[in-house]
């Protein structure tokens, strides 16, 4: 039976390998834009990076990069093109707070850095490619609020604790806890203040049964985070209040008794 003859000549093998190499080089590898699929969580006042890169890595120095927040007007917060930042078209609140690292662009790193983040920066940031490459990817940023707690004494001598929650998030809930960790009161929060300084103030009148430590807790359900602030009630506050209350009752009773005695004396004097 006739069979085809396969040549094992070195020149033929070399030609075959060369053809394979040329074939591999002729296939253009498509680089994709990849951003973090996990939300970036930061404290108010921090500098944060929204991570995005090309995979496989390419030199992105010549790419036109547009970062947007579609809930803002204007929505453009960062525009990098032709090796320069176009600041004149940006949202006023981001003009001097965003940057890309030019030395990293040549390695495919197109991450965005935002300085001094604010509660109002919470949202979804989208990166658009409009140059030789087309693409879009998004990153979520959550700026965790700050809490402050203070004691307020009013005219009646009651102890009022005030919790200020800066940085409102939809679905947040504020809890007041006693010294044993039990809930004293709870309620949903509402946003007040301007666009860059959302805050909520909540007051609580403290009673002796609540213990000597009061906790204000805010639970952020959308990112499963929480923040707490505690304050210690002065040890002698309830003792002083009890002393003043007892003293007040005693003085009132003494004055009432004196009034009765004076009334009786006047009555007897008029009879005589």
XYZ file of N, CA and C in Angstrom:
816
model
N 0.860 -1.190 0.000
C 0.000 0.000 0.000
C 0.890 1.233 0.000
N 0.460 2.218 -0.823
C 1.266 3.445 -0.920
C 0.938 4.394 0.221
N 1.940 4.938 0.818
C 1.758 5.916 1.896
C 2.508 7.190 1.554
N 1.918 8.378 1.948
C 2.606 9.636 1.670
C 3.890 9.723 2.464
N 4.852 10.244 1.836
C 6.164 10.343 2.467
C 6.286 11.693 3.178
N 6.581 11.643 4.482
C 6.761 12.863 5.281
C 8.226 13.150 5.375
N 8.592 14.322 4.948
C 10.001 14.693 4.962
C 10.418 15.135 6.348
N 11.540 14.681 6.774
C 12.099 15.098 8.073
C 13.313 15.967 7.885
N 13.349 16.612 6.748
C 14.497 17.462 6.443
C 14.554 18.629 7.407
N 15.723 18.968 7.945
C 15.864 20.095 8.887
C 15.376 21.395 8.307
N 15.551 21.608 6.997
C 15.114 22.878 6.420
C 13.601 22.992 6.440
N 12.923 21.845 6.241
C 11.457 21.863 6.296
C 10.952 22.129 7.704
N 11.587 21.485 8.724
C 11.198 21.732 10.119
C 11.396 23.177 10.499
N 12.521 23.767 10.049
C 12.804 25.162 10.345
C 11.763 26.065 9.727
N 11.373 25.754 8.492
C 10.360 26.542 7.818
C 9.023 26.459 8.541
N 8.681 25.274 9.035
C 7.419 25.099 9.749
C 7.398 25.915 11.036
N 8.488 25.866 11.798
C 8.560 26.619 13.048
C 8.477 28.118 12.779
N 9.149 28.563 11.737
C 9.127 29.982 11.395
C 7.717 30.431 11.028
N 7.006 29.555 10.339
C 5.632 29.888 9.962
C 4.735 30.019 11.188
N 4.935 29.125 12.163
C 4.136 29.177 13.396
C 4.393 30.475 14.145
N 5.684 30.875 14.213
C 6.026 32.115 14.918
C 5.376 33.312 14.236
N 5.438 33.335 12.899
C 4.809 34.431 12.169
C 3.300 34.448 12.388
N 2.707 33.262 12.463
C 1.268 33.171 12.684
C 0.900 33.724 14.053
N 1.697 33.400 15.064
C 1.431 33.883 16.427
C 1.565 35.395 16.497
N 2.623 35.919 15.864
C 2.841 37.358 15.903
C 1.769 38.120 15.142
N 1.168 37.452 14.154
C 0.161 38.132 13.348
C -1.182 38.247 14.068
N -1.371 37.466 15.138
C -2.614 37.517 15.897
C -2.544 38.686 16.882
N -3.424 39.630 16.734
C -3.432 40.821 17.586
C -4.123 40.505 18.905
N -3.398 40.678 20.004
C -3.967 40.424 21.328
C -4.815 41.618 21.734
N -6.068 41.388 22.068
C -6.981 42.457 22.455
C -6.864 42.695 23.955
N -6.512 43.922 24.325
C -6.384 44.277 25.739
C -7.714 44.830 26.238
N -8.153 44.374 27.395
C -9.437 44.781 27.944
C -9.245 45.689 29.157
N -10.218 46.583 29.348
C -10.231 47.476 30.502
C -10.882 46.759 31.673
N -10.173 46.679 32.778
C -10.666 45.974 33.965
C -10.609 46.912 35.168
N -11.733 47.065 35.857
C -11.797 47.874 37.081
C -12.249 46.990 38.238
N -12.033 47.477 39.450
C -12.373 46.696 40.639
C -13.867 46.398 40.672
N -14.215 45.129 40.905
C -15.620 44.754 41.035
C -16.083 44.804 42.484
N -15.189 45.196 43.394
C -15.521 45.354 44.800
C -15.609 46.844 45.130
N -16.592 47.241 45.937
C -16.694 48.663 46.287
C -15.476 49.136 47.083
N -15.054 50.361 46.820
C -13.952 50.976 47.550
C -14.549 51.737 48.730
N -14.102 51.404 49.937
C -14.638 52.023 51.157
C -13.559 52.897 51.776
N -13.906 54.159 52.064
C -12.922 55.108 52.584
C -13.560 55.967 53.663
N -12.714 56.510 54.521
C -13.154 57.458 55.543
C -13.165 58.859 54.951
N -14.074 59.679 55.428
C -14.105 61.072 54.989
C -12.758 61.727 55.289
N -12.200 62.434 54.281
C -10.909 63.081 54.425
C -9.749 62.277 53.887
N -9.970 61.005 53.556
C -8.892 60.160 53.016
C -8.632 60.478 51.547
N -7.452 60.064 51.069
C -7.148 60.032 49.649
C -7.343 58.593 49.173
N -8.125 58.397 48.118
C -8.446 57.041 47.672
C -8.071 56.861 46.208
N -7.898 55.602 45.822
C -7.606 55.244 44.437
C -8.701 54.306 43.932
N -9.285 54.654 42.791
C -10.250 53.784 42.125
C -9.478 52.956 41.103
N -9.205 51.678 41.400
C -8.282 50.873 40.571
C -8.882 50.416 39.245
N -8.171 50.737 38.154
C -8.510 50.269 36.812
C -7.216 50.054 36.035
N -7.196 49.039 35.165
C -5.996 48.772 34.379
C -6.365 48.023 33.100
N -5.414 47.999 32.178
C -5.576 47.213 30.956
C -4.972 45.832 31.167
N -5.668 44.842 30.656
C -5.204 43.465 30.798
C -5.370 42.724 29.471
N -4.277 42.285 28.836
C -2.865 42.476 29.194
C -2.479 43.955 29.153
N -1.377 44.278 29.844
C -0.948 45.660 29.973
C -0.529 46.240 28.627
N -0.897 47.508 28.411
C -0.486 48.246 27.226
C -0.022 49.632 27.671
N 0.574 50.354 26.787
C 0.944 51.738 27.051
C -0.292 52.607 26.810
N -0.850 53.156 27.890
C -2.095 53.932 27.797
C -1.847 55.433 27.811
N -0.603 55.844 27.626
C -0.277 57.270 27.699
C -1.009 58.085 26.642
N -1.286 57.482 25.500
C -1.931 58.215 24.411
C -3.447 58.035 24.391
N -3.993 57.307 25.368
C -5.434 57.074 25.406
C -6.165 58.296 25.980
N -7.381 58.533 25.496
C -8.244 59.569 26.057
C -9.122 58.931 27.129
N -8.966 59.382 28.370
C -9.647 58.786 29.519
C -10.672 59.763 30.086
N -11.907 59.332 30.153
C -12.973 60.157 30.722
C -13.577 59.445 31.925
N -13.500 60.086 33.099
C -14.153 59.577 34.296
C -15.409 60.406 34.534
N -16.525 59.727 34.780
C -17.800 60.431 34.959
C -18.542 59.925 36.191
N -19.436 60.789 36.690
C -20.449 60.425 37.688
C -21.778 60.865 37.100
N -22.569 59.916 36.655
C -23.757 60.258 35.878
C -24.876 60.877 36.695
N -24.731 60.885 38.032
C -25.737 61.541 38.860
C -25.401 63.008 39.096
N -24.297 63.484 38.524
C -23.878 64.874 38.695
C -24.127 65.666 37.416
N -24.215 66.957 37.570
C -24.340 67.873 36.441
C -23.343 69.011 36.617
N -22.301 69.144 35.775
C -21.948 68.201 34.705
C -21.404 66.900 35.278
N -21.477 65.838 34.492
C -21.106 64.516 34.987
C -19.621 64.204 34.832
N -18.886 65.017 34.077
C -17.462 64.763 33.842
C -16.639 65.231 35.046
N -15.859 64.305 35.640
C -15.068 64.659 36.812
C -13.561 64.584 36.553
N -13.153 63.899 35.450
C -11.729 63.803 35.113
C -11.604 63.512 33.624
N -10.806 64.324 32.914
C -10.655 64.170 31.472
C -9.170 64.314 31.136
N -8.574 63.182 30.759
C -7.144 63.151 30.410
C -7.001 62.830 28.939
N -6.348 63.722 28.200
C -6.167 63.515 26.766
C -4.897 64.223 26.313
N -4.162 63.546 25.435
C -2.939 64.101 24.863
C -1.969 64.566 25.952
N -1.803 63.694 26.941
C -0.842 63.909 28.018
C -1.141 65.133 28.876
N -2.391 65.542 28.956
C -2.734 66.656 29.823
C -4.159 66.506 30.350
N -4.413 67.156 31.495
C -5.717 67.104 32.136
C -6.535 68.315 31.716
N -7.724 68.051 31.176
C -8.623 69.119 30.745
C -9.504 69.544 31.921
N -9.045 70.516 32.687
C -9.750 70.902 33.913
C -10.970 71.785 33.651
N -10.970 72.495 32.555
C -12.000 73.508 32.330
C -13.389 72.910 32.093
N -13.482 71.613 31.841
C -14.788 70.998 31.569
C -15.270 70.133 32.740
N -14.550 70.142 33.852
C -14.864 69.230 34.953
C -15.908 69.809 35.912
N -16.528 68.894 36.665
C -17.436 69.308 37.733
C -16.646 70.122 38.766
N -17.188 71.253 39.221
C -16.428 72.143 40.122
C -15.883 71.461 41.364
N -16.608 70.474 41.881
C -16.170 69.843 43.124
C -14.980 68.900 42.951
N -14.608 68.584 41.671
C -13.503 67.658 41.425
C -12.326 68.302 40.668
N -12.398 69.585 40.396
C -11.405 70.229 39.536
C -9.982 70.024 40.031
N -9.767 70.168 41.337
C -8.394 70.071 41.870
C -8.207 68.840 42.749
N -9.127 67.884 42.672
C -9.038 66.739 43.585
C -8.764 65.412 42.892
N -8.704 65.380 41.564
C -8.491 64.114 40.860
C -7.178 64.138 40.092
N -6.597 62.949 39.923
C -5.346 62.845 39.167
C -5.112 61.401 38.730
N -4.374 61.256 37.636
C -3.865 59.955 37.208
C -2.345 60.007 37.286
N -1.731 58.859 37.547
C -0.274 58.802 37.674
C 0.321 58.562 36.289
N 0.926 59.606 35.710
C 1.405 59.521 34.328
C 2.454 58.423 34.149
N 3.312 58.230 35.140
C 4.333 57.189 35.028
C 3.728 55.798 34.981
N 2.509 55.643 35.520
C 1.859 54.340 35.526
C 1.060 54.076 34.253
N 0.726 55.136 33.527
C -0.078 54.963 32.313
C 0.634 54.079 31.293
N 1.943 54.212 31.183
C 2.679 53.408 30.199
C 2.688 51.924 30.547
N 2.311 51.606 31.785
C 2.205 50.202 32.194
C 0.750 49.718 32.184
N -0.161 50.548 31.656
C -1.561 50.142 31.557
C -2.396 50.456 32.778
N -1.812 51.166 33.756
C -2.553 51.511 34.969
C -3.263 52.844 34.758
N -4.593 52.806 34.657
C -5.384 54.019 34.412
C -6.249 54.350 35.625
N -5.798 53.976 36.814
C -6.545 54.232 38.051
C -6.703 55.734 38.291
N -7.775 56.081 38.987
C -8.047 57.477 39.318
C -7.842 57.693 40.811
N -7.100 58.736 41.170
C -6.901 59.103 42.561
C -7.776 60.303 42.890
N -8.526 60.205 43.989
C -9.360 61.308 44.466
C -8.842 61.719 45.844
N -8.482 62.971 45.979
C -7.950 63.476 47.237
C -9.063 64.024 48.118
N -8.876 63.848 49.436
C -9.776 64.431 50.435
C -11.247 64.127 50.125
N -11.582 62.832 50.122
C -12.943 62.438 49.762
C -13.951 62.961 50.775
N -15.145 63.217 50.277
C -16.246 63.760 51.070
C -17.402 62.760 51.069
N -18.313 62.891 52.030
C -19.488 62.013 52.009
C -20.251 62.100 50.695
N -20.269 63.290 50.068
C -21.000 63.447 48.816
C -20.324 62.735 47.646
N -19.092 62.241 47.838
C -18.400 61.506 46.766
C -18.910 60.076 46.626
N -19.714 59.637 47.558
C -20.264 58.280 47.464
C -21.073 58.125 46.173
N -20.751 57.104 45.389
C -21.473 56.881 44.144
C -20.701 55.967 43.210
N -21.166 55.866 41.970
C -20.551 55.012 40.957
C -19.775 55.879 39.967
N -18.493 55.572 39.814
C -17.609 56.285 38.901
C -17.349 55.404 37.679
N -17.536 55.975 36.496
C -17.363 55.222 35.246
C -16.194 55.784 34.456
N -15.374 54.871 33.912
C -14.256 55.234 33.047
C -14.624 54.898 31.608
N -14.556 55.914 30.720
C -14.877 55.729 29.311
C -13.618 55.907 28.474
N -13.440 55.055 27.480
C -12.352 55.173 26.513
C -12.936 55.678 25.199
N -12.379 56.775 24.681
C -12.949 57.363 23.465
C -11.903 57.520 22.362
N -10.684 57.008 22.596
C -9.622 57.144 21.609
C -9.590 55.976 20.651
N -8.396 55.451 20.429
C -8.234 54.321 19.510
C -8.899 53.059 20.040
N -9.083 53.003 21.331
C -9.760 51.861 21.957
C -11.089 52.330 22.541
N -12.074 51.485 22.470
C -13.381 51.790 23.027
C -13.637 50.856 24.205
N -14.277 51.396 25.232
C -14.586 50.561 26.385
C -15.158 51.384 27.520
N -15.702 50.687 28.506
C -16.270 51.335 29.686
C -16.242 50.366 30.848
N -15.919 50.887 32.030
C -15.947 50.087 33.262
C -16.266 51.022 34.417
N -16.768 50.458 35.516
C -17.225 51.275 36.647
C -16.637 50.788 37.966
N -16.548 51.726 38.909
C -16.092 51.431 40.271
C -17.027 52.135 41.237
N -17.409 51.448 42.316
C -18.250 52.056 43.347
C -17.394 52.558 44.499
N -17.718 53.747 44.974
C -17.018 54.343 46.108
C -18.021 54.653 47.205
N -17.702 54.219 48.429
C -18.506 54.558 49.602
C -17.614 55.297 50.586
N -18.014 56.506 50.952
C -17.279 57.285 51.946
C -18.006 57.132 53.276
N -17.350 56.462 54.214
C -17.959 56.148 55.509
C -18.058 57.422 56.339
N -19.200 57.665 56.980
C -19.405 58.905 57.724
C -18.621 58.954 59.030
N -18.588 60.132 59.616
C -17.970 60.332 60.920
C -19.059 60.623 61.948
N -18.795 60.238 63.186
C -19.734 60.471 64.283
C -19.070 61.315 65.362
N -19.850 62.180 65.973
C -19.383 62.913 67.152
C -20.517 62.926 68.162
N -20.176 62.874 69.423
C -21.183 62.799 70.477
C -20.797 63.751 71.607
N -21.769 64.470 72.128
C -21.539 65.465 73.175
C -22.668 65.419 74.197
N -22.388 65.961 75.376
C -23.390 66.066 76.439
C -23.925 67.492 76.468
N -25.255 67.618 76.535
C -25.900 68.927 76.614
C -26.742 68.968 77.890
N -26.504 69.962 78.748
C -27.310 70.152 79.956
C -28.333 71.246 79.676
N -29.605 70.931 79.901
C -30.606 71.978 79.701
C -31.037 72.567 81.033
N -32.060 73.462 80.994
C -32.429 74.218 82.187
C -32.998 73.352 83.304
N -33.614 72.241 82.943
C -34.260 71.413 83.958
C -33.275 70.470 84.654
N -32.007 70.476 84.230
C -31.033 69.624 84.884
C -30.963 68.224 84.322
N -31.717 67.950 83.266
C -31.641 66.633 82.654
C -30.352 66.505 81.860
N -29.896 65.257 81.657
C -28.708 64.995 80.854
C -29.147 64.614 79.445
N -28.794 65.452 78.476
C -29.151 65.210 77.086
C -27.875 64.947 76.301
N -27.828 63.791 75.614
C -26.680 63.422 74.790
C -27.045 63.670 73.329
N -26.144 64.304 72.599
C -26.399 64.635 71.202
C -25.381 63.931 70.304
N -25.886 63.240 69.268
C -25.030 62.530 68.317
C -25.165 63.194 66.956
N -24.028 63.611 66.386
C -24.020 64.219 65.068
C -23.407 63.241 64.077
N -24.161 62.930 63.045
C -23.767 61.943 62.045
C -23.528 62.678 60.734
N -22.259 62.770 60.321
C -21.900 63.502 59.112
C -21.676 62.527 57.951
N -22.453 62.715 56.911
C -22.337 61.831 55.746
C -23.499 60.872 55.690
N -24.615 61.320 55.172
C -25.831 60.513 55.150
C -25.819 59.535 53.993
N -26.283 58.298 54.253
C -26.423 57.291 53.206
C -27.853 56.751 53.249
N -28.501 56.574 52.108
C -29.857 56.001 52.104
C -29.875 54.636 52.788
N -30.894 54.436 53.613
C -31.022 53.160 54.304
C -30.250 53.080 55.598
N -29.589 54.162 56.011
C -28.838 54.138 57.270
C -29.794 54.181 58.456
N -29.343 53.620 59.558
C -30.157 53.588 60.769
C -29.292 53.959 61.959
N -29.823 54.816 62.825
C -29.107 55.230 64.025
C -29.695 54.527 65.247
N -28.811 53.953 66.053
C -29.225 53.254 67.270
C -28.569 53.907 68.480
N -29.351 54.037 69.564
C -28.806 54.434 70.860
C -28.740 53.190 71.737
N -27.560 52.931 72.330
C -27.368 51.747 73.172
C -27.000 52.176 74.587
N -27.467 51.390 75.560
C -27.138 51.687 76.952
C -25.807 51.048 77.327
N -25.463 51.132 78.618
C -24.180 50.620 79.076
C -24.015 49.123 78.905
N -25.129 48.378 78.787
C -25.078 46.927 78.611
C -25.186 46.507 77.157
N -25.254 47.475 76.257
C -25.364 47.152 74.837
C -26.780 46.954 74.360
N -27.753 47.242 75.203
C -29.153 47.097 74.802
C -29.616 48.372 74.089
N -30.537 48.194 73.135
C -31.037 49.327 72.361
C -31.994 50.166 73.200
N -31.702 51.456 73.285
C -32.590 52.387 73.977
C -33.637 52.915 73.011
N -33.186 53.334 71.833
C -34.099 53.811 70.799
C -33.438 53.639 69.441
N -34.263 53.634 68.396
C -33.760 53.448 67.028
C -34.656 54.218 66.076
N -34.104 54.542 64.922
C -34.898 55.243 63.922
C -34.103 55.445 62.651
N -34.819 55.606 61.533
C -34.166 55.880 60.259
C -33.704 57.328 60.220
N -32.676 57.581 59.396
C -32.088 58.909 59.307
C -32.586 59.641 58.077
N -32.596 60.953 58.152
C -32.944 61.788 57.030
C -31.802 62.749 56.749
N -31.651 63.120 55.491
C -30.549 63.979 55.091
C -30.907 65.442 55.313
N -29.987 66.179 55.914
C -30.119 67.624 56.058
C -28.786 68.248 55.686
N -28.780 69.540 55.452
C -27.537 70.218 55.094
C -27.365 70.317 53.596
N -26.214 70.853 53.181
C -25.928 71.072 51.780
C -25.399 69.836 51.098
N -25.050 69.938 49.814
C -24.603 68.766 49.047
C -23.291 68.185 49.531
N -22.458 68.990 50.175
C -21.152 68.505 50.620
C -21.068 68.308 52.131
N -22.153 68.548 52.846
C -22.090 68.415 54.305
C -23.387 67.855 54.863
N -23.810 66.722 54.304
C -25.002 66.066 54.839
C -24.746 65.657 56.287
N -25.696 65.917 57.156
C -25.530 65.479 58.534
C -26.894 65.313 59.191
N -26.905 64.562 60.263
C -28.107 64.341 61.060
C -27.745 64.491 62.524
N -28.596 65.160 63.269
C -28.392 65.324 64.699
C -29.516 64.599 65.423
N -29.155 63.784 66.403
C -30.138 63.050 67.189
C -29.852 63.268 68.667
N -30.893 63.554 69.435
C -30.750 63.791 70.877
C -31.383 62.660 71.672
N -30.798 62.399 72.829
C -31.308 61.370 73.730
C -31.229 61.873 75.160
N -32.332 61.785 75.889
C -32.343 62.123 77.310
C -31.953 60.876 78.100
N -30.858 60.964 78.821
C -30.296 59.806 79.518
C -30.938 59.664 80.899
N -31.284 58.430 81.236
C -31.817 58.121 82.560
C -30.822 57.245 83.309
N -31.000 57.175 84.609
C -30.052 56.442 85.450
C -29.973 54.968 85.064
N -31.086 54.400 84.645
C -31.121 52.971 84.295
C -30.323 52.663 83.023
N -29.977 53.694 82.258
C -29.237 53.489 81.011
C -27.758 53.201 81.248
N -27.273 53.386 82.466
C -25.878 53.102 82.769
C -24.990 54.315 82.571
N -23.686 54.101 82.758
C -22.753 55.221 82.703
C -22.061 55.373 81.354
N -22.366 54.492 80.372
C -21.795 54.600 79.032
C -22.934 54.573 78.021
N -22.976 55.587 77.160
C -23.999 55.678 76.125
C -23.305 55.581 74.764
N -23.868 54.759 73.877
C -23.286 54.539 72.554
C -24.242 54.988 71.467
N -23.703 55.735 70.502
C -24.442 56.110 69.298
C -23.873 55.277 68.147
N -24.714 54.503 67.481
C -24.263 53.618 66.414
C -25.063 53.881 65.137
N -24.327 54.010 64.023
C -24.959 54.154 62.711
C -24.636 52.910 61.893
N -25.662 52.262 61.381
C -25.499 51.057 60.573
C -25.762 51.388 59.112
N -24.766 51.116 58.252
C -24.874 51.363 56.816
C -25.228 50.046 56.143
N -26.489 49.836 55.909
C -26.953 48.541 55.424
C -26.475 48.235 54.011
N -26.332 49.268 53.177
C -25.984 49.004 51.780
C -24.564 48.496 51.602
N -23.664 48.752 52.573
C -22.295 48.229 52.476
C -21.931 47.390 53.702
N -22.927 47.070 54.512
C -22.717 46.220 55.678
C -21.582 46.738 56.564
N -21.642 48.027 56.864
C -20.659 48.664 57.723
C -21.384 49.385 58.851
N -20.666 49.658 59.925
C -21.255 50.446 60.994
C -20.180 51.282 61.675
N -20.608 52.385 62.267
C -19.714 53.271 62.995
C -20.337 53.582 64.353
N -19.472 53.726 65.382
C -19.947 53.967 66.733
C -19.200 55.119 67.377
N -19.880 55.791 68.285
C -19.254 56.812 69.130
C -19.815 56.641 70.527
N -18.942 56.703 71.521
C -19.362 56.485 72.906
C -19.047 57.700 73.765
N -19.820 57.833 74.822
C -19.560 58.888 75.791
C -19.865 58.346 77.181
N -19.050 58.747 78.138
C -19.237 58.286 79.517
C -19.963 59.359 80.319
N -21.028 58.939 80.986
C -21.802 59.851 81.818
C -21.002 60.156 83.081
N -20.876 61.427 83.481
C -20.154 61.746 84.720
C -20.698 60.949 85.897
N -19.781 60.363 86.682
C -20.187 59.470 87.773
C -21.090 60.161 88.785
N -20.839 61.434 89.028
C -21.590 62.117 90.074
C -22.831 62.822 89.546
N -23.142 62.655 88.237
C -24.256 63.420 87.693
C -25.574 63.040 88.349
N -25.878 61.735 88.384
C -27.146 61.306 88.942
C -27.177 61.514 90.448
N -25.988 61.415 91.110
C -25.935 61.699 92.540
C -26.250 63.161 92.807
N -25.643 64.050 91.988
C -25.921 65.472 92.151
C -27.380 65.781 91.859
N -27.902 65.131 90.813
C -29.293 65.368 90.468
C -30.206 64.905 91.596
N -29.883 63.723 92.175
C -30.692 63.205 93.280
C -30.599 64.120 94.485
N -29.366 64.623 94.731
C -29.181 65.533 95.880
C -29.979 66.818 95.672
N -29.886 67.392 94.459
C -30.614 68.631 94.186
C -32.114 68.416 94.252
N -32.568 67.243 93.784
C -33.990 66.944 93.831
C -34.465 66.827 95.272
N -33.681 66.097 96.086
C -34.044 65.949 97.511
C -34.031 67.294 98.216
N -32.981 68.089 97.915
C -32.884 69.406 98.536
C -34.052 70.281 98.120
N -34.440 70.204 96.850
C -35.562 71.006 96.371
C -36.856 70.615 97.068
N -37.075 69.308 97.222
C -38.293 68.848 97.913
C -38.291 69.306 99.360
N -37.130 69.208 100.007
C -37.032 69.616 101.410
C -37.305 71.101 101.572
N -36.725 71.903 100.699
C -36.950 73.346 100.785
C -38.404 73.701 100.533
N -39.001 72.997 99.566
C -40.412 73.242 99.267
C -41.284 72.901 100.464
N -40.973 71.758 101.084
C -41.753 71.355 102.262
C -41.560 72.343 103.403
N -40.317 72.813 103.599
C -40.045 73.772 104.672
C -40.785 75.082 104.446
N -40.781 75.568 103.216
C -41.488 76.807 102.897
C -42.984 76.646 103.100
N -43.513 75.469 102.716
C -44.942 75.226 102.900
C -45.297 75.217 104.379
N -44.418 74.577 105.201
C -44.673 74.531 106.640
C -44.617 75.931 107.255
N -43.633 76.734 106.828
C -43.515 78.094 107.328
C -44.741 78.917 106.958
N -45.246 78.707 105.728
C -46.429 79.446 105.291
C -47.636 79.091 106.136
N -47.746 77.798 106.462
C -48.877 77.365 107.305
C -48.773 77.998 108.691
N -47.564 77.986 109.262
C -47.373 78.556 110.615
C -47.695 80.042 110.617
N -47.195 80.754 109.599
C -47.454 82.197 109.518
C -48.939 82.464 109.378
N -49.611 81.642 108.585
C -51.060 81.820 108.385
C -51.806 81.616 109.705
N -51.413 80.578 110.449
C -52.066 80.310 111.738
C -51.830 81.455 112.721
N -50.585 81.973 112.753
C -50.278 83.077 113.676
C -51.112 84.301 113.341
N -51.213 84.625 112.030
C -51.998 85.802 111.628
C -53.471 85.599 111.986
N -53.959 84.385 111.760
C -55.357 84.088 112.050
C -55.659 84.278 113.533
N -54.780 83.713 114.407
C -55.003 83.844 115.856
C -54.899 85.291 116.310
N -53.951 86.008 115.722
C -53.774 87.414 116.116
C -55.022 88.207 115.773
N -55.600 87.995 114.628
C -56.811 88.737 114.255
C -57.985 88.367 115.154
N -58.073 87.122 115.611
C -59.165 86.717 116.496
C -59.087 87.440 117.830
N -57.860 87.541 118.342
C -57.705 88.216 119.631
C -57.858 89.716 119.479
